CSV table of C-alpha atoms and ligand atoms in Angstrom, one decimal:
chain,number,residue,atom,x,y,z
A,92,MET,CA,25.7,64.1,-30.6
A,93,PHE,CA,27.4,60.8,-29.8
A,94,VAL,CA,27.2,57.1,-30.4
A,95,ARG,CA,25.9,55.0,-27.6
A,96,ASP,CA,27.1,51.4,-27.3
A,97,CYS,CA,24.7,49.5,-25.1
A,98,SER,CA,25.7,45.9,-25.4
A,99,ALA,CA,29.3,45.9,-24.3
A,100,PRO,CA,30.3,43.2,-21.8
A,101,ASP,CA,30.0,44.0,-18.1
A,102,ASP,CA,33.7,44.3,-17.5
A,103,CYS,CA,34.4,46.6,-20.5
A,104,SER,CA,35.1,49.5,-18.2
A,105,SER,CA,38.0,47.7,-16.6
A,106,GLN,CA,39.5,47.1,-20.0
A,107,GLY,CA,39.5,50.6,-21.3
A,108,CYS,CA,36.2,50.4,-23.2
A,109,ARG,CA,35.2,53.9,-24.3
A,110,GLN,CA,31.6,53.2,-23.7
A,111,LEU,CA,29.6,56.3,-22.8
A,112,SER,CA,26.4,54.7,-21.4
A,113,ARG,CA,24.6,51.4,-21.3
A,114,HIS,CA,21.2,50.0,-20.7
A,115,SER,CA,19.6,46.6,-20.9
A,116,THR,CA,19.9,44.6,-24.1
A,117,LYS,CA,18.8,41.2,-25.2
A,118,THR,CA,22.1,40.4,-26.8
A,119,SER,CA,25.3,40.1,-24.8
A,120,VAL,CA,28.8,38.7,-25.1
A,121,GLY,CA,29.0,35.1,-24.0
A,122,GLN,CA,25.4,34.4,-24.8
A,123,SER,CA,26.0,33.4,-28.4
A,124,ASP,CA,23.1,31.4,-29.9
A,125,PRO,CA,24.0,28.7,-32.4
A,126,PHE,CA,20.5,29.0,-33.9
A,127,ALA,CA,21.1,32.7,-34.7
A,128,ALA,CA,22.7,33.8,-37.9
A,129,SER,CA,26.5,33.9,-37.7
A,130,SER,CA,27.9,37.3,-37.4
A,131,GLY,CA,31.3,36.1,-38.6
A,132,GLY,CA,33.1,37.1,-35.4
A,133,TYR,CA,31.3,40.3,-35.1
A,134,GLU,CA,28.8,41.1,-32.4
A,135,ARG,CA,25.4,42.5,-32.9
A,136,LYS,CA,25.2,45.9,-31.2
A,137,ASP,CA,21.5,46.2,-31.3
A,138,SER,CA,21.4,49.4,-29.3
A,139,LEU,CA,23.8,51.6,-31.2
A,140,SER,CA,22.0,54.9,-31.1
A,141,ILE,CA,22.5,58.4,-32.4
A,142,VAL,CA,21.5,60.7,-29.6
A,143,ARG,CA,20.6,64.4,-29.8
A,144,PRO,CA,22.2,66.9,-27.4
A,145,ASN,CA,19.0,67.0,-25.4
A,146,GLY,CA,19.3,63.2,-24.8
A,147,THR,CA,16.5,62.0,-27.1
A,148,VAL,CA,17.3,59.3,-29.6
A,149,LEU,CA,17.5,60.4,-33.1
A,150,ALA,CA,18.0,56.9,-34.5
A,151,ALA,CA,18.7,53.4,-33.3
A,152,ILE,CA,20.4,51.4,-36.0
A,153,PRO,CA,21.0,47.6,-35.7
A,154,VAL,CA,24.5,47.0,-36.8
A,155,TYR,CA,27.2,44.5,-36.4
A,156,ILE,CA,30.5,45.8,-35.1
A,157,ARG,CA,33.6,44.5,-33.5
A,158,THR,CA,33.9,45.1,-29.8
A,159,ILE,CA,36.5,47.7,-29.0
A,160,CYS,CA,37.5,46.1,-25.7
A,161,SER,CA,40.9,44.6,-25.9
A,162,GLY,CA,41.1,40.8,-25.9
A,163,ARG,CA,37.4,40.2,-26.4
A,164,THR,CA,37.5,39.2,-30.0
A,165,SER,CA,40.6,36.9,-30.2
A,166,MET,CA,39.6,33.6,-31.6
A,167,GLN,CA,40.6,30.4,-29.9
A,168,SER,CA,40.8,26.9,-31.2
A,169,THR,CA,39.4,24.1,-29.0
A,170,LEU,CA,40.7,20.6,-29.8
A,171,MET,CA,38.4,17.7,-29.0
A,172,PHE,CA,40.1,14.4,-28.0
A,173,HIS,CA,38.5,11.2,-27.0
A,174,GLY,CA,40.8,8.3,-26.3
A,175,ILE,CA,44.6,7.9,-26.6
A,176,GLY,CA,46.4,4.6,-27.0
A,177,ILE,CA,44.5,1.3,-26.7
A,178,PRO,CA,40.9,1.4,-25.6
A,179,GLY,CA,40.1,-0.5,-22.4
A,180,HIS,CA,36.5,-1.1,-23.3
A,181,PRO,CA,34.3,-2.1,-26.3
A,182,MET,CA,33.9,0.8,-28.7
A,183,GLU,CA,30.8,2.2,-30.2
A,184,PRO,CA,30.6,2.0,-34.0
A,185,GLY,CA,33.0,4.5,-35.5
A,186,GLU,CA,34.6,5.4,-32.2
A,187,GLU,CA,37.9,4.0,-33.3
A,188,ASN,CA,38.3,7.0,-35.6
A,189,TYR,CA,38.5,9.2,-32.6
A,190,TRP,CA,41.3,7.3,-30.9
A,191,ILE,CA,44.8,8.5,-31.6
A,192,ASN,CA,48.2,7.1,-30.5
A,193,TRP,CA,50.5,8.6,-28.0
A,194,ASP,CA,53.1,9.8,-30.6
A,195,GLN,CA,50.3,11.9,-32.2
A,196,PHE,CA,49.3,13.3,-28.9
A,197,ASP,CA,52.8,14.1,-27.7
A,198,ALA,CA,53.5,15.9,-30.9
A,199,ILE,CA,50.3,18.0,-30.5
A,200,VAL,CA,51.2,18.8,-26.9
A,201,ASP,CA,54.7,19.8,-27.8
A,202,TYR,CA,53.5,22.1,-30.5
A,203,CYS,CA,50.8,23.7,-28.4
A,204,ALA,CA,53.0,24.2,-25.4
A,205,LYS,CA,55.0,26.7,-27.4
A,206,LEU,CA,52.0,28.8,-28.4
A,207,PRO,CA,50.8,31.9,-26.6
A,208,PRO,CA,48.6,31.1,-23.6
A,209,ASP,CA,44.9,30.6,-24.4
A,210,GLU,CA,45.5,30.2,-28.2
A,211,VAL,CA,44.3,26.6,-28.1
A,212,ASN,CA,42.2,24.6,-25.6
A,213,PHE,CA,42.4,20.9,-25.0
A,214,THR,CA,39.2,19.0,-24.3
A,215,PHE,CA,38.5,15.3,-23.7
A,216,ASP,CA,35.2,13.6,-24.0
A,217,ASP,CA,33.9,10.3,-22.5
A,218,GLY,CA,36.2,10.0,-19.4
A,219,ASN,CA,38.4,7.3,-20.9
A,220,GLN,CA,41.1,6.0,-18.6
A,221,SER,CA,43.8,7.4,-20.9
A,222,ASP,CA,42.7,10.9,-19.8
A,223,LEU,CA,44.8,10.7,-16.7
A,224,GLU,CA,48.1,9.9,-18.5
A,225,ALA,CA,47.2,12.6,-21.1
A,226,ALA,CA,46.8,15.1,-18.2
A,227,ARG,CA,50.1,14.1,-16.7
A,228,ARG,CA,51.9,14.7,-20.1
A,229,MET,CA,50.1,18.0,-20.5
A,230,ARG,CA,51.0,19.2,-17.0
A,231,ALA,CA,54.6,18.3,-17.7
A,232,GLN,CA,54.5,20.8,-20.6
A,233,GLY,CA,52.4,23.4,-18.8
A,234,VAL,CA,49.2,22.7,-20.8
A,235,ASP,CA,45.8,22.8,-19.2
A,236,GLY,CA,42.7,20.9,-20.3
A,237,SER,CA,39.1,20.2,-19.7
A,238,PHE,CA,37.9,16.6,-19.2
A,239,PHE,CA,34.3,15.8,-19.8
A,240,VAL,CA,33.3,12.6,-18.0
A,241,LEU,CA,30.2,10.3,-18.0
A,242,VAL,CA,29.0,10.1,-14.4
A,243,GLY,CA,27.4,6.7,-15.1
A,244,ARG,CA,30.7,5.2,-16.4
A,245,LEU,CA,33.0,6.2,-13.6
A,246,GLY,CA,34.8,3.1,-12.4
A,247,ALA,CA,33.7,1.0,-15.3
A,248,PRO,CA,36.4,-1.0,-17.2
A,249,GLY,CA,38.4,1.4,-19.4
A,250,TYR,CA,37.0,4.6,-17.8
A,251,LEU,CA,38.3,6.9,-15.1
A,252,THR,CA,37.6,6.0,-11.5
A,253,GLU,CA,36.3,8.6,-9.0
A,254,ALA,CA,39.8,8.6,-7.5
A,255,GLU,CA,41.3,9.4,-10.9
A,256,VAL,CA,38.9,12.3,-11.4
A,257,GLY,CA,40.4,13.6,-8.2
A,258,GLU,CA,43.9,13.2,-9.6
A,259,LEU,CA,42.8,15.2,-12.7
A,260,LEU,CA,41.8,18.0,-10.4
A,261,ASP,CA,45.0,17.7,-8.4
A,262,LEU,CA,46.9,18.2,-11.7
A,263,GLY,CA,45.0,21.5,-12.1
A,264,MET,CA,42.7,20.2,-14.9
A,265,GLU,CA,39.0,21.1,-15.2
A,266,VAL,CA,36.5,18.3,-14.9
A,267,GLY,CA,33.2,18.9,-16.8
A,268,LEU,CA,30.1,16.9,-17.6
A,269,HIS,CA,29.4,14.7,-20.6
A,270,GLY,CA,26.2,13.3,-19.2
A,271,ARG,CA,25.4,10.1,-17.4
A,272,ASN,CA,25.0,7.4,-20.0
A,273,HIS,CA,26.2,8.8,-23.3
A,274,ILE,CA,22.9,9.1,-25.0
A,275,ASP,CA,21.5,11.3,-27.7
A,276,TRP,CA,19.9,14.1,-25.7
A,277,ARG,CA,17.6,15.0,-28.6
A,278,LYS,CA,15.8,11.7,-28.0
A,279,ALA,CA,15.6,12.0,-24.2
A,280,ASP,CA,12.4,13.1,-22.5
A,281,ASP,CA,12.5,15.8,-19.9
A,282,ALA,CA,12.9,13.4,-17.0
A,283,THR,CA,15.9,11.7,-18.7
A,284,LEU,CA,17.4,15.1,-19.5
A,285,ASN,CA,17.1,16.0,-15.9
A,286,SER,CA,19.0,12.8,-14.9
A,287,GLU,CA,21.6,13.2,-17.6
A,288,ILE,CA,22.3,16.8,-17.1
A,289,ASP,CA,21.1,18.3,-13.8
A,290,ARG,CA,21.4,15.4,-11.5
A,291,ALA,CA,24.6,14.2,-13.1
A,292,ALA,CA,26.1,17.6,-12.7
A,293,GLU,CA,25.1,17.7,-9.1
A,294,GLU,CA,26.7,14.3,-8.4
A,295,LEU,CA,29.9,15.3,-10.3
A,296,GLY,CA,30.0,18.5,-8.4
A,297,GLU,CA,29.8,16.7,-5.1
A,298,LEU,CA,32.6,14.4,-6.2
A,299,CYS,CA,34.8,17.3,-7.3
A,300,GLY,CA,33.9,19.5,-4.4
A,301,ARG,CA,33.1,22.4,-6.7
A,302,PRO,CA,30.3,23.3,-9.1
A,303,VAL,CA,30.6,21.9,-12.6
A,304,GLU,CA,31.0,24.8,-14.9
A,305,ALA,CA,31.3,23.2,-18.3
A,306,VAL,CA,29.4,20.6,-20.3
A,307,ALA,CA,30.1,18.8,-23.6
A,308,ILE,CA,27.1,17.5,-25.5
A,309,PRO,CA,27.3,13.7,-26.3
A,310,TYR,CA,27.9,13.1,-30.0
A,311,GLY,CA,27.6,16.9,-30.4
A,312,HIS,CA,23.8,16.3,-31.1
A,313,TYR,CA,21.5,19.0,-30.1
A,314,ASP,CA,18.3,20.7,-31.3
A,315,ARG,CA,16.5,23.8,-30.2
A,316,ARG,CA,14.9,22.0,-27.2
A,317,VAL,CA,18.3,20.7,-26.0
A,318,TRP,CA,19.9,24.0,-26.5
A,319,THR,CA,17.2,25.8,-24.6
A,320,TYR,CA,17.5,23.3,-21.8
A,321,LEU,CA,21.3,23.9,-21.6
A,322,GLU,CA,20.9,27.6,-22.0
A,323,ARG,CA,18.8,27.7,-18.8
A,324,SER,CA,21.4,25.6,-17.0
A,325,PRO,CA,24.1,27.1,-14.8
A,326,PHE,CA,26.9,25.9,-17.1
A,327,ARG,CA,29.3,28.7,-18.1
A,328,ARG,CA,30.5,26.9,-21.2
A,329,ILE,CA,28.6,24.6,-23.5
A,330,HIS,CA,30.9,22.6,-25.8
A,331,THR,CA,29.5,21.2,-29.0
A,332,SER,CA,31.1,19.3,-31.8
A,333,ASP,CA,30.4,22.1,-34.3
A,334,ARG,CA,33.6,22.9,-36.0
A,335,GLY,CA,35.4,26.2,-36.0
A,336,ARG,CA,36.8,28.6,-33.5
A,337,SER,CA,35.3,30.6,-30.7
A,338,ARG,CA,36.1,33.6,-28.5
A,339,PRO,CA,37.1,33.3,-24.9
A,340,VAL,CA,33.8,34.9,-23.9
A,341,ASP,CA,31.6,32.6,-25.9
A,342,ARG,CA,29.3,30.4,-23.9
A,343,PHE,CA,28.8,28.2,-26.9
A,344,VAL,CA,32.1,26.7,-27.8
A,345,ARG,CA,33.0,25.1,-31.2
A,346,ARG,CA,35.5,22.3,-31.3
A,347,GLU,CA,37.8,20.6,-33.8
A,348,PRO,CA,38.0,16.9,-33.4
A,349,VAL,CA,41.4,15.3,-33.6
A,350,MET,CA,41.1,12.1,-35.6
A,351,ARG,CA,43.3,9.0,-35.9
A,352,TRP,CA,44.4,10.0,-39.4
A,353,HIS,CA,45.5,13.5,-38.4
A,354,ASP,CA,49.2,14.3,-38.4
A,355,ILE,CA,50.7,17.3,-36.7
A,356,ALA,CA,50.5,19.4,-39.9
A,357,ASP,CA,46.7,18.8,-40.0
A,358,VAL,CA,46.3,19.8,-36.4
A,359,VAL,CA,48.4,22.9,-36.9
A,360,GLU,CA,45.9,23.9,-39.7
A,361,LEU,CA,43.0,23.1,-37.5
A,362,ILE,CA,44.4,25.3,-34.7
A,363,ALA,CA,45.1,28.2,-37.1
A,364,GLY,CA,41.7,27.8,-38.8
A,365,LYS,CA,43.3,28.0,-42.1
A,366,ALA,CA,42.2,24.8,-43.8
A,367,SER,CA,39.9,25.3,-46.7
A,368,PRO,CA,36.3,24.1,-46.3
A,369,ALA,CA,37.0,21.2,-48.6
A,370,LYS,CA,40.1,20.2,-46.7
A,371,ARG,CA,38.4,20.6,-43.4
A,372,LEU,CA,35.7,18.2,-44.6
A,373,ARG,CA,38.3,15.8,-45.8
A,374,GLN,CA,40.2,16.1,-42.5
A,375,ALA,CA,37.0,15.3,-40.6
A,376,VAL,CA,35.6,12.4,-42.5
A,377,MET,CA,38.2,10.7,-44.8
A,378,PRO,CA,40.9,8.5,-43.3
A,379,ARG,CA,44.2,8.8,-45.1
A,380,LEU,CA,44.6,5.2,-45.9
A,381,LYS,CA,48.2,5.4,-46.9
A,382,ARG,CA,49.0,6.5,-43.4
A,383,LEU,CA,47.0,3.7,-41.8
A,384,ALA,CA,48.9,0.9,-43.5
B,93,LIG,ZN1,31.2,11.3,-26.1
Protein backbone atom coordinates (compact mmCIF):
# COMPACT_ATOMS: atom_id res chain seq x y z
CA MET A 1 0.00 0.00 0.00
CA PHE A 2 1.36 3.40 -0.84
CA VAL A 3 0.31 7.01 -0.93
CA ARG A 4 -0.31 8.49 -4.32
CA ASP A 5 0.27 12.19 -4.85
CA CYS A 6 -1.56 13.31 -7.97
CA SER A 7 -1.28 17.07 -8.01
CA ALA A 8 2.42 17.68 -8.00
CA PRO A 9 3.74 20.23 -10.52
CA ASP A 10 4.68 18.93 -13.93
CA ASP A 11 8.38 19.36 -13.40
CA CYS A 12 8.49 17.61 -10.05
CA SER A 13 10.28 14.62 -11.45
CA SER A 14 13.22 16.78 -12.46
CA GLN A 15 13.51 18.07 -8.91
CA GLY A 16 13.62 14.80 -7.12
CA CYS A 17 9.97 14.55 -6.24
CA ARG A 18 9.21 11.10 -4.95
CA GLN A 19 5.89 11.00 -6.66
CA LEU A 20 4.83 7.49 -7.61
CA SER A 21 2.07 8.18 -10.09
CA ARG A 22 -0.15 10.98 -11.26
CA HIS A 23 -3.41 11.59 -12.99
CA SER A 24 -5.45 14.62 -13.83
CA THR A 25 -6.52 16.96 -11.08
CA LYS A 26 -8.45 20.19 -10.94
CA THR A 27 -5.94 21.81 -8.62
CA SER A 28 -2.38 22.52 -9.62
CA VAL A 29 0.52 24.65 -8.57
CA GLY A 30 0.52 28.04 -10.24
CA GLN A 31 -3.26 28.15 -10.62
CA SER A 32 -4.00 29.64 -7.22
CA ASP A 33 -7.44 31.17 -6.97
CA PRO A 34 -7.86 34.27 -4.78
CA PHE A 35 -11.51 33.36 -4.29
CA ALA A 36 -10.62 30.01 -2.79
CA ALA A 37 -9.95 29.65 0.91
CA SER A 38 -6.35 30.32 1.76
CA SER A 39 -4.33 27.23 2.47
CA GLY A 40 -1.73 29.20 4.41
CA GLY A 41 1.12 28.32 2.11
CA TYR A 42 0.03 24.72 1.79
CA GLU A 43 -1.39 23.19 -1.35
CA ARG A 44 -4.47 21.12 -1.58
CA LYS A 45 -3.57 17.61 -2.68
CA ASP A 46 -7.05 16.54 -3.56
CA SER A 47 -5.98 13.18 -4.97
CA LEU A 48 -4.00 11.83 -2.06
CA SER A 49 -5.11 8.23 -2.12
CA ILE A 50 -4.48 5.07 -0.19
CA VAL A 51 -4.17 2.25 -2.71
CA ARG A 52 -4.53 -1.47 -2.15
CA PRO A 53 -1.84 -3.84 -3.52
CA ASN A 54 -4.23 -4.80 -6.34
CA GLY A 55 -4.35 -1.15 -7.43
CA THR A 56 -7.84 -0.29 -6.27
CA VAL A 57 -8.29 2.83 -4.20
CA LEU A 58 -9.07 2.15 -0.57
CA ALA A 59 -9.58 5.80 0.31
CA ALA A 60 -9.10 9.23 -1.23
CA ILE A 61 -8.68 11.87 1.39
CA PRO A 62 -8.66 15.61 0.65
CA VAL A 63 -5.76 17.04 2.57
CA TYR A 64 -3.52 20.03 2.60
CA ILE A 65 0.14 19.25 2.51
CA ARG A 66 3.36 20.97 1.65
CA THR A 67 4.86 19.95 -1.64
CA ILE A 68 7.99 17.89 -1.20
CA CYS A 69 9.64 19.30 -4.28
CA SER A 70 12.56 21.50 -3.36
CA GLY A 71 12.18 25.19 -3.93
CA ARG A 72 8.47 25.11 -4.66
CA THR A 73 7.27 26.55 -1.38
CA SER A 74 9.74 29.35 -0.75
CA MET A 75 7.84 32.57 -0.28
CA GLN A 76 8.81 35.71 -2.15
CA SER A 77 7.96 39.30 -1.47
CA THR A 78 6.93 41.46 -4.38
CA LEU A 79 7.28 45.18 -3.85
CA MET A 80 5.00 47.53 -5.75
CA PHE A 81 6.35 50.91 -6.74
CA HIS A 82 4.63 53.63 -8.72
CA GLY A 83 6.60 56.81 -9.24
CA ILE A 84 9.92 58.05 -7.90
CA GLY A 85 10.96 61.67 -7.56
CA ILE A 86 8.80 64.44 -9.00
CA PRO A 87 5.72 63.43 -11.03
CA GLY A 88 5.68 64.75 -14.57
CA HIS A 89 1.92 64.72 -14.88
CA PRO A 90 -1.17 65.62 -12.84
CA MET A 91 -1.82 62.98 -10.21
CA GLU A 92 -5.00 61.12 -9.43
CA PRO A 93 -6.46 61.69 -5.93
CA GLY A 94 -4.27 59.91 -3.39
CA GLU A 95 -1.62 59.03 -5.92
CA GLU A 96 0.93 61.23 -4.15
CA ASN A 97 1.11 58.65 -1.35
CA TYR A 98 2.55 56.15 -3.82
CA TRP A 99 5.43 58.35 -4.92
CA ILE A 100 8.70 57.99 -3.04
CA ASN A 101 11.95 59.91 -3.32
CA TRP A 102 15.19 58.71 -4.82
CA ASP A 103 16.92 58.36 -1.44
CA GLN A 104 14.20 55.94 -0.32
CA PHE A 105 14.46 54.01 -3.54
CA ASP A 106 18.26 53.79 -3.49
CA ALA A 107 18.20 52.49 0.09
CA ILE A 108 15.74 49.76 -0.90
CA VAL A 109 17.76 48.73 -3.93
CA ASP A 110 20.97 48.68 -1.88
CA TYR A 111 19.33 46.43 0.70
CA CYS A 112 17.70 44.07 -1.77
CA ALA A 113 20.83 43.73 -3.90
CA LYS A 114 22.45 41.94 -0.97
CA LEU A 115 19.62 39.44 -0.53
CA PRO A 116 19.62 35.97 -2.07
CA PRO A 117 18.31 35.96 -5.64
CA ASP A 118 14.52 35.78 -6.02
CA GLU A 119 13.82 36.69 -2.39
CA VAL A 120 12.18 39.93 -3.44
CA ASN A 121 10.69 41.13 -6.72
CA PHE A 122 10.45 44.73 -7.86
CA THR A 123 7.35 45.82 -9.77
CA PHE A 124 6.36 49.23 -11.09
CA ASP A 125 2.85 50.28 -12.08
CA ASP A 126 1.59 53.02 -14.41
CA GLY A 127 4.62 53.43 -16.72
CA ASN A 128 5.82 56.67 -15.18
CA GLN A 129 8.87 58.21 -16.77
CA SER A 130 10.86 57.65 -13.56
CA ASP A 131 10.76 53.92 -14.37
CA LEU A 132 13.71 54.22 -16.71
CA GLU A 133 16.04 55.87 -14.19
CA ALA A 134 14.87 53.35 -11.59
CA ALA A 135 15.74 50.53 -13.98
CA ARG A 136 19.20 51.96 -14.59
CA ARG A 137 19.90 52.17 -10.85
CA MET A 138 18.61 48.64 -10.35
CA ARG A 139 20.69 47.26 -13.22
CA ALA A 140 23.80 48.88 -11.71
CA GLN A 141 23.13 46.79 -8.59
CA GLY A 142 22.16 43.64 -10.45
CA VAL A 143 18.47 43.88 -9.51
CA ASP A 144 15.74 42.90 -11.99
CA GLY A 145 12.23 44.30 -12.18
CA SER A 146 8.89 44.16 -13.94
CA PHE A 147 7.39 47.36 -15.33
CA PHE A 148 3.65 47.43 -15.97
CA VAL A 149 2.78 50.13 -18.47
CA LEU A 150 -0.41 51.72 -19.72
CA VAL A 151 -0.52 51.34 -23.47
CA GLY A 152 -2.77 54.38 -23.85
CA ARG A 153 -0.35 56.67 -22.01
CA LEU A 154 2.91 55.79 -23.73
CA GLY A 155 4.43 59.05 -24.90
CA ALA A 156 2.12 61.24 -22.82
CA PRO A 157 3.82 63.88 -20.63
CA GLY A 158 5.39 62.25 -17.58
CA TYR A 159 5.06 58.72 -18.91
CA LEU A 160 7.44 56.41 -20.72
CA THR A 161 7.74 56.71 -24.46
CA GLU A 162 7.77 53.69 -26.74
CA ALA A 163 11.53 54.16 -27.17
CA GLU A 164 11.98 54.13 -23.39
CA VAL A 165 10.05 50.88 -23.17
CA GLY A 166 12.68 49.50 -25.53
CA GLU A 167 15.39 50.81 -23.21
CA LEU A 168 13.81 48.95 -20.30
CA LEU A 169 13.99 45.75 -22.32
CA ASP A 170 17.60 46.49 -23.29
CA LEU A 171 18.37 46.78 -19.56
CA GLY A 172 17.03 43.26 -19.11
CA MET A 173 13.81 44.31 -17.43
CA GLU A 174 10.40 42.77 -17.99
CA VAL A 175 7.67 44.90 -19.50
CA GLY A 176 4.13 43.90 -18.56
CA LEU A 177 0.65 45.30 -19.03
CA HIS A 178 -1.28 47.59 -16.70
CA GLY A 179 -4.12 48.13 -19.19
CA ARG A 180 -4.77 50.88 -21.67
CA ASN A 181 -6.39 53.79 -19.82
CA HIS A 182 -6.07 53.00 -16.11
CA ILE A 183 -9.71 52.27 -15.40
CA ASP A 184 -11.45 50.07 -12.86
CA TRP A 185 -11.88 46.80 -14.74
CA ARG A 186 -14.81 45.81 -12.53
CA LYS A 187 -16.85 48.59 -14.14
CA ALA A 188 -15.83 47.79 -17.72
CA ASP A 189 -18.11 45.93 -20.10
CA ASP A 190 -16.74 43.01 -22.09
CA ALA A 191 -15.82 45.14 -25.12
CA THR A 192 -13.89 47.53 -22.91
CA LEU A 193 -12.13 44.68 -21.12
CA ASN A 194 -11.15 43.31 -24.50
CA SER A 195 -9.61 46.66 -25.43
CA GLU A 196 -7.98 47.17 -22.04
CA ILE A 197 -6.52 43.69 -21.76
CA ASP A 198 -6.43 41.59 -24.94
CA ARG A 199 -5.90 44.28 -27.56
CA ALA A 200 -3.59 46.30 -25.31
CA ALA A 201 -1.48 43.20 -24.62
CA GLU A 202 -1.24 42.51 -28.35
CA GLU A 203 -0.13 46.08 -29.07
CA LEU A 204 2.40 46.00 -26.25
CA GLY A 205 3.67 42.62 -27.43
CA GLU A 206 4.20 44.02 -30.93
CA LEU A 207 6.09 46.97 -29.48
CA CYS A 208 8.27 44.72 -27.33
CA GLY A 209 8.75 42.05 -29.97
CA ARG A 210 7.72 39.35 -27.54
CA PRO A 211 4.53 38.13 -25.86
CA VAL A 212 3.44 39.98 -22.74
CA GLU A 213 3.53 37.43 -19.93
CA ALA A 214 2.51 39.47 -16.92
CA VAL A 215 -0.26 41.88 -16.03
CA ALA A 216 -0.93 44.15 -13.06
CA ILE A 217 -4.54 45.01 -12.27
CA PRO A 218 -5.25 48.79 -12.13
CA TYR A 219 -5.94 49.91 -8.57
CA GLY A 220 -5.78 46.24 -7.62
CA HIS A 221 -9.55 46.10 -8.14
CA TYR A 222 -11.01 42.84 -9.35
CA ASP A 223 -14.05 40.71 -8.81
CA ARG A 224 -14.96 37.20 -9.83
CA ARG A 225 -15.78 38.29 -13.38
CA VAL A 226 -12.48 40.15 -13.87
CA TRP A 227 -10.56 37.31 -12.30
CA THR A 228 -12.21 34.75 -14.57
CA TYR A 229 -11.44 36.94 -17.57
CA LEU A 230 -7.78 37.12 -16.57
CA GLU A 231 -7.64 33.46 -15.67
CA ARG A 232 -8.59 32.60 -19.26
CA SER A 233 -5.95 34.96 -20.63
CA PRO A 234 -2.48 33.78 -21.60
CA PHE A 235 -0.75 35.80 -18.87
CA ARG A 236 1.58 33.66 -16.82
CA ARG A 237 1.45 36.00 -13.82
CA ILE A 238 -1.39 38.19 -12.61
CA HIS A 239 -0.29 40.85 -10.13
CA THR A 240 -2.82 42.23 -7.68
CA SER A 241 -2.52 44.76 -4.89
CA ASP A 242 -3.50 42.17 -2.30
CA ARG A 243 -0.90 42.27 0.40
CA GLY A 244 1.29 39.38 1.41
CA ARG A 245 3.83 37.08 -0.15
CA SER A 246 3.61 34.47 -2.87
CA ARG A 247 5.50 31.47 -4.15
CA PRO A 248 7.50 31.59 -7.39
CA VAL A 249 5.01 29.20 -8.99
CA ASP A 250 1.94 31.22 -8.10
CA ARG A 251 0.08 32.73 -11.03
CA PHE A 252 -1.74 35.04 -8.65
CA VAL A 253 0.88 37.36 -7.13
CA ARG A 254 0.41 39.40 -3.98
CA ARG A 255 2.31 42.65 -3.59
CA GLU A 256 3.39 45.04 -0.90
CA PRO A 257 3.04 48.72 -1.86
CA VAL A 258 5.94 50.98 -0.99
CA MET A 259 4.47 54.24 0.29
CA ARG A 260 5.98 57.70 0.69
CA TRP A 261 6.14 57.34 4.49
CA HIS A 262 8.02 54.05 4.45
CA ASP A 263 11.60 54.07 5.62
CA ILE A 264 14.02 51.25 4.96
CA ALA A 265 13.11 49.54 8.26
CA ASP A 266 9.47 49.38 7.15
CA VAL A 267 10.43 47.92 3.82
CA VAL A 268 12.67 45.32 5.46
CA GLU A 269 9.67 44.21 7.53
CA LEU A 270 7.47 44.09 4.45
CA ILE A 271 9.99 41.93 2.66
CA ALA A 272 10.36 39.60 5.61
CA GLY A 273 6.59 39.43 6.09
CA LYS A 274 7.13 39.92 9.81
CA ALA A 275 5.05 43.00 10.49
CA SER A 276 2.02 42.37 12.68
CA PRO A 277 -1.41 42.78 11.05
CA ALA A 278 -1.93 46.04 12.94
CA LYS A 279 1.42 47.38 11.89
CA ARG A 280 0.89 46.26 8.31
CA LEU A 281 -2.35 48.22 8.28
CA ARG A 282 -0.64 51.25 9.72
CA GLN A 283 2.19 50.92 7.22
CA ALA A 284 -0.36 50.80 4.43
CA VAL A 285 -2.69 53.63 5.28
CA MET A 286 -1.27 55.98 7.88
CA PRO A 287 1.35 58.54 6.94
CA ARG A 288 3.97 59.16 9.56
CA LEU A 289 3.47 62.83 9.82
CA LYS A 290 6.59 63.43 11.85
CA ARG A 291 8.64 62.20 8.94
CA LEU A 292 6.80 64.32 6.43
CA ALA A 293 7.57 67.64 8.06
ZN1 LIG B 1 -1.97 51.94 -11.60
